[in-house]
Short mmCIF file of C-alpha atoms and ligand atoms in Angstrom, two decimals:
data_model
loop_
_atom_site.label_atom_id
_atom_site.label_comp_id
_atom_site.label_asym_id
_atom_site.label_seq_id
_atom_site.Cartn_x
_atom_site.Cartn_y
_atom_site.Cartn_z
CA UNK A 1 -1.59 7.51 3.64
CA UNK A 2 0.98 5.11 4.43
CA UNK A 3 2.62 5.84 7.97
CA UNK A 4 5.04 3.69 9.88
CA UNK A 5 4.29 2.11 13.50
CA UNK A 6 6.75 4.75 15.04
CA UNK A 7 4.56 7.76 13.20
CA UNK A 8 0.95 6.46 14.43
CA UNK A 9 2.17 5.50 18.01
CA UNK A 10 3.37 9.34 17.90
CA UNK A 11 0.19 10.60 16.59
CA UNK A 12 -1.94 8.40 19.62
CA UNK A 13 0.92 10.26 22.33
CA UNK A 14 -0.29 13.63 20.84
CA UNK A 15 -3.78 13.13 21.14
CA UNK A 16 -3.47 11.18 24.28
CA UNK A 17 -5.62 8.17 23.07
CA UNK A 18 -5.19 4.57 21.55
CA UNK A 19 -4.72 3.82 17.63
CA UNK A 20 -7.53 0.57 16.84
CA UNK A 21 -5.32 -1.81 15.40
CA UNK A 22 -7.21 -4.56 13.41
CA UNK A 23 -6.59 -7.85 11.75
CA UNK A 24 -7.72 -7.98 8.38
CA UNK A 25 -6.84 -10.95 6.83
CA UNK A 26 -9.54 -10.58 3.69
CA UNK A 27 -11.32 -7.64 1.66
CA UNK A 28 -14.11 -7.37 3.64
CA UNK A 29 -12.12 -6.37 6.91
CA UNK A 30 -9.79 -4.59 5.00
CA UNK A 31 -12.85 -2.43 3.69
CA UNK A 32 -14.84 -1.89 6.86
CA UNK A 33 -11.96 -0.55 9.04
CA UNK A 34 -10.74 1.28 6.56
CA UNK A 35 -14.29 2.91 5.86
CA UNK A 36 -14.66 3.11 9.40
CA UNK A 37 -11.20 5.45 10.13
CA UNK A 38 -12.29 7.37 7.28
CA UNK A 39 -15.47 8.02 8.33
CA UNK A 40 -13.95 8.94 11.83
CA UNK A 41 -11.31 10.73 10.33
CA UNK A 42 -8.98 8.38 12.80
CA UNK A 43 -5.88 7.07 12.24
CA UNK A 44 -6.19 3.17 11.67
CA UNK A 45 -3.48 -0.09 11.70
CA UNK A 46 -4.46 -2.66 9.24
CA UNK A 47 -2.45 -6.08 10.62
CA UNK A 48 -1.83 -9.21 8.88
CA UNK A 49 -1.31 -12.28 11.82
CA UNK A 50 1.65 -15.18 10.97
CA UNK A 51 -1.25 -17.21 12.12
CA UNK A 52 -3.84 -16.19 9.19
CA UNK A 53 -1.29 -17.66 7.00
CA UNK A 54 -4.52 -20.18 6.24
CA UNK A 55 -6.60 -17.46 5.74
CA UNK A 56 -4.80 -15.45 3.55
CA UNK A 57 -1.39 -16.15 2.25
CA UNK A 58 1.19 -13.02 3.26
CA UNK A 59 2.27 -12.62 -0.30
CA UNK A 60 -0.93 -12.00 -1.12
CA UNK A 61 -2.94 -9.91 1.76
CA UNK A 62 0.32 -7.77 2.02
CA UNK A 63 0.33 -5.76 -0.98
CA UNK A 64 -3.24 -5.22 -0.53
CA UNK A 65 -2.74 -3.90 2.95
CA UNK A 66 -0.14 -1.56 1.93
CA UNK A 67 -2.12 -0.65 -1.30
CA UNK A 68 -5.18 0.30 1.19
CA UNK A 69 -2.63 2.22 3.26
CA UNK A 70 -1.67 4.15 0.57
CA UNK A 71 -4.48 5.26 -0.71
CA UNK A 72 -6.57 5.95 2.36
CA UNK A 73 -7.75 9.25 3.65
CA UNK A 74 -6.14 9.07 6.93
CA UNK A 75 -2.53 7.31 8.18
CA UNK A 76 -3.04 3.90 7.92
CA UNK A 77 0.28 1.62 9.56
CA UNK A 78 0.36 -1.92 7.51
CA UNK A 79 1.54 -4.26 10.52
CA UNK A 80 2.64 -7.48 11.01
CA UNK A 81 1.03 -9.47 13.94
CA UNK A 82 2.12 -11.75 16.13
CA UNK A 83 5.37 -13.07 13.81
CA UNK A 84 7.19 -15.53 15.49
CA UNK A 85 9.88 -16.24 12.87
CA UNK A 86 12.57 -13.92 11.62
CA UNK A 87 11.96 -14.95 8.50
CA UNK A 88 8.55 -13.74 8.17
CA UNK A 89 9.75 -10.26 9.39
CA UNK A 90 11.97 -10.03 6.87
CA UNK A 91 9.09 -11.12 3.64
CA UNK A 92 6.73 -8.67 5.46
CA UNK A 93 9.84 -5.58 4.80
CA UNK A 94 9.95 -6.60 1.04
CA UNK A 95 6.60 -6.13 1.44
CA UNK A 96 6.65 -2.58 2.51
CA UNK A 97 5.07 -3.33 6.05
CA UNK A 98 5.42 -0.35 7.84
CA UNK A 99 5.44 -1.77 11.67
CA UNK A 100 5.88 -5.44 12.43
CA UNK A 101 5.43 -7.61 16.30
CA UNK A 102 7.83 -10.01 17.09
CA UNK A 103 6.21 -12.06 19.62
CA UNK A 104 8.86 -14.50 22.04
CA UNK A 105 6.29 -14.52 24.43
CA UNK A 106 6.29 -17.89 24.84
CA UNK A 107 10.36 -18.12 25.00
CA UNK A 108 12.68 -18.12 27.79
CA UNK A 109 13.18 -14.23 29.08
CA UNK A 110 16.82 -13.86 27.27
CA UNK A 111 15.98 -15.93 24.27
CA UNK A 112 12.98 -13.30 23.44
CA UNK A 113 14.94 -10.92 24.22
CA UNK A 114 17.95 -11.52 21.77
CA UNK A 115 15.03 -12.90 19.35
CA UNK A 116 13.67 -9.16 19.69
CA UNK A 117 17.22 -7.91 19.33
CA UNK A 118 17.40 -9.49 15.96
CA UNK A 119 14.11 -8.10 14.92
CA UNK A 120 14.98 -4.44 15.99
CA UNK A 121 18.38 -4.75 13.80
CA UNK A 122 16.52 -6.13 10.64
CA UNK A 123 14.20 -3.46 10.20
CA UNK A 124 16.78 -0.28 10.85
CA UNK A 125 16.98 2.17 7.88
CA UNK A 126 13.63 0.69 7.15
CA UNK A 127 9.66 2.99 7.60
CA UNK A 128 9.34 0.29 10.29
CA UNK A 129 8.86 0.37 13.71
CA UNK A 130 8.87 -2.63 16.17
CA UNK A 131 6.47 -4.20 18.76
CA UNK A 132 7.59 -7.32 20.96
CA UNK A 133 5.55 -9.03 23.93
CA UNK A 134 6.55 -9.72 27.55
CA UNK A 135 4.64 -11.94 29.80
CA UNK A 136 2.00 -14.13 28.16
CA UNK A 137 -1.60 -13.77 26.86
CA UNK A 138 -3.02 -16.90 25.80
CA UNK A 139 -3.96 -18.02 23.66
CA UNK A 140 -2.70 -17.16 20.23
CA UNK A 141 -4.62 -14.96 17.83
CA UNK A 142 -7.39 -17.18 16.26
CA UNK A 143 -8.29 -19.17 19.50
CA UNK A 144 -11.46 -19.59 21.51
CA UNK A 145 -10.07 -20.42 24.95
CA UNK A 146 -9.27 -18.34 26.75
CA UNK A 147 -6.15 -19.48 29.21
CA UNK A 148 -4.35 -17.98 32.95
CA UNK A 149 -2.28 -14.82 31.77
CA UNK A 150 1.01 -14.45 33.27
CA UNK A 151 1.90 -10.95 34.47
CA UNK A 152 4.65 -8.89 32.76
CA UNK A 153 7.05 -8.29 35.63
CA UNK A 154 7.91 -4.41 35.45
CA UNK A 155 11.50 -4.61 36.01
CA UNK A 156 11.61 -7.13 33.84
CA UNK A 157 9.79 -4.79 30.93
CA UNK A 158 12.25 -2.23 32.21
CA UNK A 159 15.25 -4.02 30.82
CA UNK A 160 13.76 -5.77 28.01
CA UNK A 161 13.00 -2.32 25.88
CA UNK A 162 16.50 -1.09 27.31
CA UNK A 163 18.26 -3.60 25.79
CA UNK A 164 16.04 -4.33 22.53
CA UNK A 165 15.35 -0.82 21.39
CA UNK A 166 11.97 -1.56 20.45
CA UNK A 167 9.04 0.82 20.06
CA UNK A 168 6.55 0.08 21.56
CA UNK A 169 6.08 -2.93 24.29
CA UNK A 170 2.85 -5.53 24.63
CA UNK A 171 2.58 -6.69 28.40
CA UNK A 172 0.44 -8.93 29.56
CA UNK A 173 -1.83 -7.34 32.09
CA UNK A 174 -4.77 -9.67 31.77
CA UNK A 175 -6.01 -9.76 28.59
CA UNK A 176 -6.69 -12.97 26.88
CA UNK A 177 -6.89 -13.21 22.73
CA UNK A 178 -10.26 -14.48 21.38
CA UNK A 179 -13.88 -14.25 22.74
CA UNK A 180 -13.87 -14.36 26.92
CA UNK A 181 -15.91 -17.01 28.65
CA UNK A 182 -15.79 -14.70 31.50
CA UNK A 183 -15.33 -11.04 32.50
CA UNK A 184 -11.53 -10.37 32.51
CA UNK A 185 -10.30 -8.73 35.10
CA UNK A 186 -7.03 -6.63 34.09
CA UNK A 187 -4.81 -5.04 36.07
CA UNK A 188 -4.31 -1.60 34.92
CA UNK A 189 -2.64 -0.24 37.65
CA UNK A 190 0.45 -2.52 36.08
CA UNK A 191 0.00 -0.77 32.54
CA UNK A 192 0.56 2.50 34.60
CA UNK A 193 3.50 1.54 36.23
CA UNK A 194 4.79 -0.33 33.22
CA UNK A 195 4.11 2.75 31.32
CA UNK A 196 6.04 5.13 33.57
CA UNK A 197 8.80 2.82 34.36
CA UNK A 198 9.86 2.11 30.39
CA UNK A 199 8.11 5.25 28.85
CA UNK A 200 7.28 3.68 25.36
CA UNK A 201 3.74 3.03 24.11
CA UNK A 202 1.95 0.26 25.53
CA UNK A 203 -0.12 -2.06 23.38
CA UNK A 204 -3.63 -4.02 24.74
CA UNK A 205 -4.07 -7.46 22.95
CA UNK A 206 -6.89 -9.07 23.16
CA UNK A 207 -9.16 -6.13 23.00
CA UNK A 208 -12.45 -7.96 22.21
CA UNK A 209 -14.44 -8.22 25.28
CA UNK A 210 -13.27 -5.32 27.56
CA UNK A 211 -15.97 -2.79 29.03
CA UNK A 212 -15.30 0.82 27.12
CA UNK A 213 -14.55 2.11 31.26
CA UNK A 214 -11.66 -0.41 31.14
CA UNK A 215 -10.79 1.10 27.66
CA UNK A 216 -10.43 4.54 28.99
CA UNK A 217 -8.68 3.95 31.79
CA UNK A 218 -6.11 1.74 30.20
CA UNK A 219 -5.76 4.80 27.68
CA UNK A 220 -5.59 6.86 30.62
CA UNK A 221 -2.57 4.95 32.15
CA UNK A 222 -0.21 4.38 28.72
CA UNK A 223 -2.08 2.50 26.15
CA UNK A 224 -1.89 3.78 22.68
CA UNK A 225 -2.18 0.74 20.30
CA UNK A 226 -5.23 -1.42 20.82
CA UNK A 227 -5.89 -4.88 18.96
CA UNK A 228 -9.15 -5.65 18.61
CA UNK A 229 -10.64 -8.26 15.82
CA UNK A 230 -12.50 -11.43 17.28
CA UNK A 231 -15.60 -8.67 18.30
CA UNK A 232 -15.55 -7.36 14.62
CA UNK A 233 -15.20 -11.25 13.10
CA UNK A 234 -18.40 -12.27 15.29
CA UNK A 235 -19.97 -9.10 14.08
CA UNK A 236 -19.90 -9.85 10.99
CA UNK A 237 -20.66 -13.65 10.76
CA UNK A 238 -24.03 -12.79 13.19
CA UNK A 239 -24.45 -10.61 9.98
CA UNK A 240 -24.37 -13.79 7.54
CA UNK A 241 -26.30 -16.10 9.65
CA UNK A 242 -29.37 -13.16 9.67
CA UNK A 243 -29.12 -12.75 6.05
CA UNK A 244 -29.41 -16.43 5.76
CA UNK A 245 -32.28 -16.60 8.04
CA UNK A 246 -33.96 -13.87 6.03
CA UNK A 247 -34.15 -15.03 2.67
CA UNK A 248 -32.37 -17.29 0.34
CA UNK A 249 -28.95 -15.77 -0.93
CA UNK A 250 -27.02 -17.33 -4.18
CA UNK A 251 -24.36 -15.06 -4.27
CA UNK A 252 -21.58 -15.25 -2.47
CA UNK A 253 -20.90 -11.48 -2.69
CA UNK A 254 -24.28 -10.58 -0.97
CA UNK A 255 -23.03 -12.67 2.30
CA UNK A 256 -19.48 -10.75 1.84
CA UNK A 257 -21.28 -7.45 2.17
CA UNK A 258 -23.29 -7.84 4.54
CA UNK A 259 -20.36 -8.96 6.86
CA UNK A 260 -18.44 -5.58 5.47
CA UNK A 261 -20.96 -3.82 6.52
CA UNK A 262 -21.76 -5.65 9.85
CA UNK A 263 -18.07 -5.21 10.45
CA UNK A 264 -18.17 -1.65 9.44
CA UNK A 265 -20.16 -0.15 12.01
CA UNK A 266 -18.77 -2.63 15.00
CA UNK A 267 -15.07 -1.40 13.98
CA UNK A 268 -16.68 2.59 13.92
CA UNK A 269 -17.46 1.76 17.39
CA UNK A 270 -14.51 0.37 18.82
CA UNK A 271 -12.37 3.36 16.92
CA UNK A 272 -15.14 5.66 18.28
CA UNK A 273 -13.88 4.43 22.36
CA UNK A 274 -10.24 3.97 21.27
CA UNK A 275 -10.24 7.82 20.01
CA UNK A 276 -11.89 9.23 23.33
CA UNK A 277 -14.26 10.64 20.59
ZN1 ZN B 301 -2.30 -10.47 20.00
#
């Protein structure tokens, strides 16, 4: 069922763990992590990224994602990821996206936060909750490289989701997006405080690539919305290149399965962690 950002970040407080939040910007992801919360009986967030525009186009992806929503077994939020126009925000509400991010990250401090602001004001009297970033992860969703994070500065978090209203806050903490070229180290001790000091949801980006010990204790300290995508991707192109290797495929379809599948179980995993299960 269909379930906004603000229900599903309530649900992971409850139940003291994280909600896996995916991007799913074609069928086949859209059918493994949905199979994969089902099968887990989890709840799941399906996101669409501004930056899979090339991928899939949000006019079309988005009704799919909030058809899938609808009609799955458990509460499913339809999110948008990463937007970084206020324009977007406001095609993914005609949409019927139930939780959107607005991410200034890469903005001066007061122009993300009355960016944020903006955001928070479009999607009132809307199923919508709202996610914004402070501090800097690089680099954006889709990359390989993996760059230096800069640190969200607590008192700086503190009076960003004062004066935004948002509902739930992304800090950097050491995560990277993409696939690591070395072990990150994250500072977790800074999601506690961060967590304490603004008492909203926290949100890990970048979640490909970090130990299931680091998972736990960043659940432990105030994370309850994990992204995690570039692990399930690789999954299931490693999936493709083995069915290639194995015989000679003509259809098209038979390669798109076999990632589904491949991208099925690495998703039940990562939900498996997430869910302390
Ligand atoms: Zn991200």
């Amino acid at each position: 069922m269909l379930v906004s950002l603000i229900e599903i970040l309530k649900l992971a407080e409850e139940r003291k763990c994280a909600v896996g939040a995916f991007n799913t910007p074609n069928m086949e992801c859209v059918n493994a992590v949905v199979t994969a919360a089902e099968k887990l009986s989890v709840p799941v967030i399906l996101m669409h990224a501004e930056i899979h525009e090339d991928v899939s186009k949000l006019e079309k992806i988005g009704p799919v994602l909030v058809q899938a929503a609808n009609s799955a077994r458990v509460p499913v939020c339809a999110h948008l990821d990463h937007c970084e126009h206020l324009e977007y925000v406001a095609r993914g509400l005609e949409l019927g996206f139930t939780g959107v991010m607005y991410d200034g990250s890469t903005l001066p401090f007061e122009e993300n936060l009355a960016n944020t602001r903006k955001v928070v004001s479009l999607v009132k009297g809307e199923n919508c909750g709202v996610e914004a970033e402070l501090g800097a992860m690089p680099p954006r969703e889709g990359g390989l490289d993996a760059g230096a994070p800069v640190y969200t500065d607590p008192e700086e978090a503190v009076l960003f989701c004062k004066e935004t209203g948002i509902n739930a806050l992304a800090p950097s903490f050491g995560t990277a997006h993409g696939i690591y070229k070395s072990k990150p180290v994250l500072d977790l001790d800074l999601v506690r405080i961060i967590s304490e000091r603004t008492g909203l949801p926290l949100v890990m980006h970048g979640g490909s690539g970090v130990s299931p010990e680091d998972y736990r204790i960043g659940i432990a300290n105030g994370l309850r919305k994990i992204n995690y995508y570039s692990y399930m991707s690789k999954a299931g192109t490693a999936a493709v290149k083995d069915l290639l290797a194995e015989k000679d495929v003509v259809f098209f379809h038979d390669l798109a399965l076999a990632a589904e599948k491949a991208m099925e179980a690495n998703a039940e995993t990562a939900l498996r962690i997430f869910a302390g299960l």
